[in-house]
PDB file of C-alpha atoms in Angstrom:
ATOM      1  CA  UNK A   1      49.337 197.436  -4.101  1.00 55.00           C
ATOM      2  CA  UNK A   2      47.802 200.667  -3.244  1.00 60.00           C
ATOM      3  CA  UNK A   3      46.471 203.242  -4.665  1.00 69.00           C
ATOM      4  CA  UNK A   4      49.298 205.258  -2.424  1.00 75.00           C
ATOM      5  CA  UNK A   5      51.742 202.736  -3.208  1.00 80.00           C
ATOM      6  CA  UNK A   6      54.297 204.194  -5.942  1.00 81.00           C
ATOM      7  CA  UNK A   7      55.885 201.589  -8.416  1.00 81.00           C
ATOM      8  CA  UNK A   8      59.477 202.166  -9.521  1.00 80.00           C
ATOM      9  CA  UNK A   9      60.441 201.605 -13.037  1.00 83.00           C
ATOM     10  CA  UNK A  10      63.978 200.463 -13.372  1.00 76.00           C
ATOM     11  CA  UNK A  11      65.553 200.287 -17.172  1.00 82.00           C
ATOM     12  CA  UNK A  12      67.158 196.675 -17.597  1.00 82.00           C
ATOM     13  CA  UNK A  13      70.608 196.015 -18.898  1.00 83.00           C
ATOM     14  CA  UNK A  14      68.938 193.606 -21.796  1.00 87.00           C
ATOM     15  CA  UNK A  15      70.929 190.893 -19.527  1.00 88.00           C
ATOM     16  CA  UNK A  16      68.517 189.740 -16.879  1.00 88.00           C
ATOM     17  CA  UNK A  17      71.122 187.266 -15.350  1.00 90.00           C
ATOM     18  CA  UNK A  18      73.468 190.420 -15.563  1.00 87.00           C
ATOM     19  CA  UNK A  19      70.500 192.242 -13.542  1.00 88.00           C
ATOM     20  CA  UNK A  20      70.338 190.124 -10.357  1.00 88.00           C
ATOM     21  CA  UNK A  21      73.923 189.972 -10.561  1.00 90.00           C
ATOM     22  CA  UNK A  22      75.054 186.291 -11.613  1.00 90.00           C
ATOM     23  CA  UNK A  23      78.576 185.825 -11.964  1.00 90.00           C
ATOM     24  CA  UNK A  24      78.541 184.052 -15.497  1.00 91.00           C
ATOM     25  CA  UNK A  25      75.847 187.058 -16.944  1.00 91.00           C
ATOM     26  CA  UNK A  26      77.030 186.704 -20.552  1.00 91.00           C
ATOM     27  CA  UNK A  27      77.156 182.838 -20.888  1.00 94.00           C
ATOM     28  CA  UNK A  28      73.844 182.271 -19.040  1.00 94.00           C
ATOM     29  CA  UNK A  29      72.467 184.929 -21.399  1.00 94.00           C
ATOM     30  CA  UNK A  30      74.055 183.306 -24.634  1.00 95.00           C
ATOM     31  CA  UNK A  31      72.503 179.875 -23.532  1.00 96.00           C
ATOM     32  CA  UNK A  32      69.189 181.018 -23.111  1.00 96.00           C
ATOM     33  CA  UNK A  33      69.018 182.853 -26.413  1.00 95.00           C
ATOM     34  CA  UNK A  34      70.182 179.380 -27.879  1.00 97.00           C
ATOM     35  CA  UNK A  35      67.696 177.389 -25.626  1.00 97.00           C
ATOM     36  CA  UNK A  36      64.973 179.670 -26.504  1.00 97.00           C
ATOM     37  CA  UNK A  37      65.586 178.975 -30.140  1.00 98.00           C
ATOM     38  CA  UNK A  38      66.057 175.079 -30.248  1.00 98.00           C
ATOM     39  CA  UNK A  39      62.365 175.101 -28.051  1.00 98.00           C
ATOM     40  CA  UNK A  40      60.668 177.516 -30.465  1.00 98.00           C
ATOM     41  CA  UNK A  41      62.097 174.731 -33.584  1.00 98.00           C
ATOM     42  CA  UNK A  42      60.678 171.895 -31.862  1.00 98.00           C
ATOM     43  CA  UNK A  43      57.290 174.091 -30.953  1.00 98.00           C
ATOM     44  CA  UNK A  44      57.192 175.188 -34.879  1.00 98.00           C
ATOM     45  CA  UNK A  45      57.889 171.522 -36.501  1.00 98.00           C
ATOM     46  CA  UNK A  46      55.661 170.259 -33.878  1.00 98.00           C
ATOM     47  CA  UNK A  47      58.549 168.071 -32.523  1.00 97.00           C
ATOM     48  CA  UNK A  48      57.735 165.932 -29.179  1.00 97.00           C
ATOM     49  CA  UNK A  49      61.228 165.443 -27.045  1.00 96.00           C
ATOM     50  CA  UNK A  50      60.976 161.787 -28.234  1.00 97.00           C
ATOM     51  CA  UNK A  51      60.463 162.440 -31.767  1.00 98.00           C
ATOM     52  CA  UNK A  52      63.863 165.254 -31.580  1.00 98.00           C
ATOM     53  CA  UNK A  53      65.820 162.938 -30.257  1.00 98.00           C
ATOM     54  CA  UNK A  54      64.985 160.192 -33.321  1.00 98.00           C
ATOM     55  CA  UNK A  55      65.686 162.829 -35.621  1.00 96.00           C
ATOM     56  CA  UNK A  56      69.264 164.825 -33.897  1.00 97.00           C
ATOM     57  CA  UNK A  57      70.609 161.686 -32.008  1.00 97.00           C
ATOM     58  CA  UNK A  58      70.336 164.027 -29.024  1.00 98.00           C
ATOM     59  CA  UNK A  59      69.165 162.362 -25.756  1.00 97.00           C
ATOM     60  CA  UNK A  60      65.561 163.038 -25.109  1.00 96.00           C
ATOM     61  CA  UNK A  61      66.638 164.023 -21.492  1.00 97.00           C
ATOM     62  CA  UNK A  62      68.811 167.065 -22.661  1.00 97.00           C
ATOM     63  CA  UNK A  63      65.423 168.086 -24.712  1.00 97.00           C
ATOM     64  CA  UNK A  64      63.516 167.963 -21.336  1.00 97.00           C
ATOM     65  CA  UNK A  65      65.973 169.817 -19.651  1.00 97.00           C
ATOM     66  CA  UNK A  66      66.249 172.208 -22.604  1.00 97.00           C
ATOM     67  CA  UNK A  67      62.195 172.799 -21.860  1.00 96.00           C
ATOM     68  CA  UNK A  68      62.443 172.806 -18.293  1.00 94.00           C
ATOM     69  CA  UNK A  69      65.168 175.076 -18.711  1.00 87.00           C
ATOM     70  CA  UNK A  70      67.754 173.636 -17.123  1.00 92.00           C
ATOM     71  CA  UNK A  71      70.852 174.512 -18.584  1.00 95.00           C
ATOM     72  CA  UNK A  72      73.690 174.144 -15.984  1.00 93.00           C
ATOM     73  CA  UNK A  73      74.642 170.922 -18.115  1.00 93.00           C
ATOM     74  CA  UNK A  74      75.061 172.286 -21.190  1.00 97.00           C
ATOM     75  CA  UNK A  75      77.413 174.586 -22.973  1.00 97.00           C
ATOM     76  CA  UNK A  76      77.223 176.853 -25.510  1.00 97.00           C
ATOM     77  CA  UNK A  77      78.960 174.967 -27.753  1.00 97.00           C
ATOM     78  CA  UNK A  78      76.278 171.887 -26.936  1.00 98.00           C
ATOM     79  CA  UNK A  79      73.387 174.089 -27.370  1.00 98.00           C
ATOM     80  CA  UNK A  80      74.862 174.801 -31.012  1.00 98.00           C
ATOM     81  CA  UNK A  81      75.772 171.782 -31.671  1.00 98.00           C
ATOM     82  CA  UNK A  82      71.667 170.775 -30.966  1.00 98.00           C
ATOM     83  CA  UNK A  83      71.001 173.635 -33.447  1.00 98.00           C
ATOM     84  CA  UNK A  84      73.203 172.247 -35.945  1.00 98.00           C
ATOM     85  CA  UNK A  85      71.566 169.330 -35.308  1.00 98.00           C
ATOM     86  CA  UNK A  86      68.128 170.538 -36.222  1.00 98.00           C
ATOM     87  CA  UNK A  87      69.161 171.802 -39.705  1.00 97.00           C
ATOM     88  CA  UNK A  88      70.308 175.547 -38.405  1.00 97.00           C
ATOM     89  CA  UNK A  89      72.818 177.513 -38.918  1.00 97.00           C
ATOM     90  CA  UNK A  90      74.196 179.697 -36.567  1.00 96.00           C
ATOM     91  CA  UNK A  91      76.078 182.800 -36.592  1.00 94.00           C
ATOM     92  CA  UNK A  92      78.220 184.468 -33.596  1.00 88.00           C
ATOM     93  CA  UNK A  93      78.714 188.403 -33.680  1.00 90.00           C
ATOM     94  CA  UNK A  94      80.974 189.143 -30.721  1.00 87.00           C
ATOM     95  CA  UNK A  95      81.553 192.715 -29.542  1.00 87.00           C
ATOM     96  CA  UNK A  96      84.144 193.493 -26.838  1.00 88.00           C
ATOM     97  CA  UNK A  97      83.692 196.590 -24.284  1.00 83.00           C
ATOM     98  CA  UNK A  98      84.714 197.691 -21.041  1.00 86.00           C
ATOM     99  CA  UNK A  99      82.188 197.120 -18.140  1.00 73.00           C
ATOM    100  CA  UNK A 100      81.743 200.337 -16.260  1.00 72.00           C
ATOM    101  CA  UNK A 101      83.467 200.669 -13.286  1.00 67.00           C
ATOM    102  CA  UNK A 102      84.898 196.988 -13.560  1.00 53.00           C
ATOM    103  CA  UNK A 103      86.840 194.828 -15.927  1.00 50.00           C
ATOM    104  CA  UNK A 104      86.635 194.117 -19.827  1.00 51.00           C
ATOM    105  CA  UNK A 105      83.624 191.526 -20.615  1.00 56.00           C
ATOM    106  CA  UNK A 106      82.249 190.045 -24.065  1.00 57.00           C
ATOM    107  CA  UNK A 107      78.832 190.161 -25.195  1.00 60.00           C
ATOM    108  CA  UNK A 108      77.528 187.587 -27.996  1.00 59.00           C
ATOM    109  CA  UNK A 109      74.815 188.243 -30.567  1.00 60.00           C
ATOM    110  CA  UNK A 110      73.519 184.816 -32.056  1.00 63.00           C
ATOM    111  CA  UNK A 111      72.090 184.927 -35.482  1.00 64.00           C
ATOM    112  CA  UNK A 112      69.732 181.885 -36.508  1.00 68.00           C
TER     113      UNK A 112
END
């Protein structure tokens, strides 16, 4: 960049996915909240993908993917389940509001 070169600053939504426009914003969002948690357990307890999946029963695979991320396989309710599985609880706040300018959408807060 130049020194003639101006840089925009654009304020975010909060949702990147909802930023570049992906059709499943919310849920992509949700998941990688929940991916970014079970990764940051495994990172804190010093868990290897092998040594998760001796102690959850989950595959090591979905733990790789989890890290990669790729999370078109899972759910929401999968990536909780995984939580569950590594001795968390979690809690869902869900708040309900119109998008502006288009239809109703929900938004998801995850407690853990």
């Amino acid at each position: 960049m130049t020194k003639k070169e101006k840089l925009e600053i654009v304020r975010g939504s909060g949702n990147i996915f909802r930023d570049f426009g992906y059709p499943n914003a919310d849920i992509e969002q949700l998941k990688a909240i929940l991916a970014a948690q079970i990764i940051g357990i495994l990172d804190d307890r010093k868990l290897s993908t092998r040594k998760a999946e001796k102690l959850t029963g989950v595959p090591h695979a979905d733990f790789v993917r989890i890290r990669k991320p790729s999370l078109k396989r899972f759910t929401v309710d999968r990536l909780i389940s995984i939580l569950n599985k590594l001795d968390q609880q979690v809690d869902v706040k869900v708040k309900v509001r119109p998008r502006p300018r288009q239809k109703a959408k929900a938004e998801a807060a995850i407690q853990i």
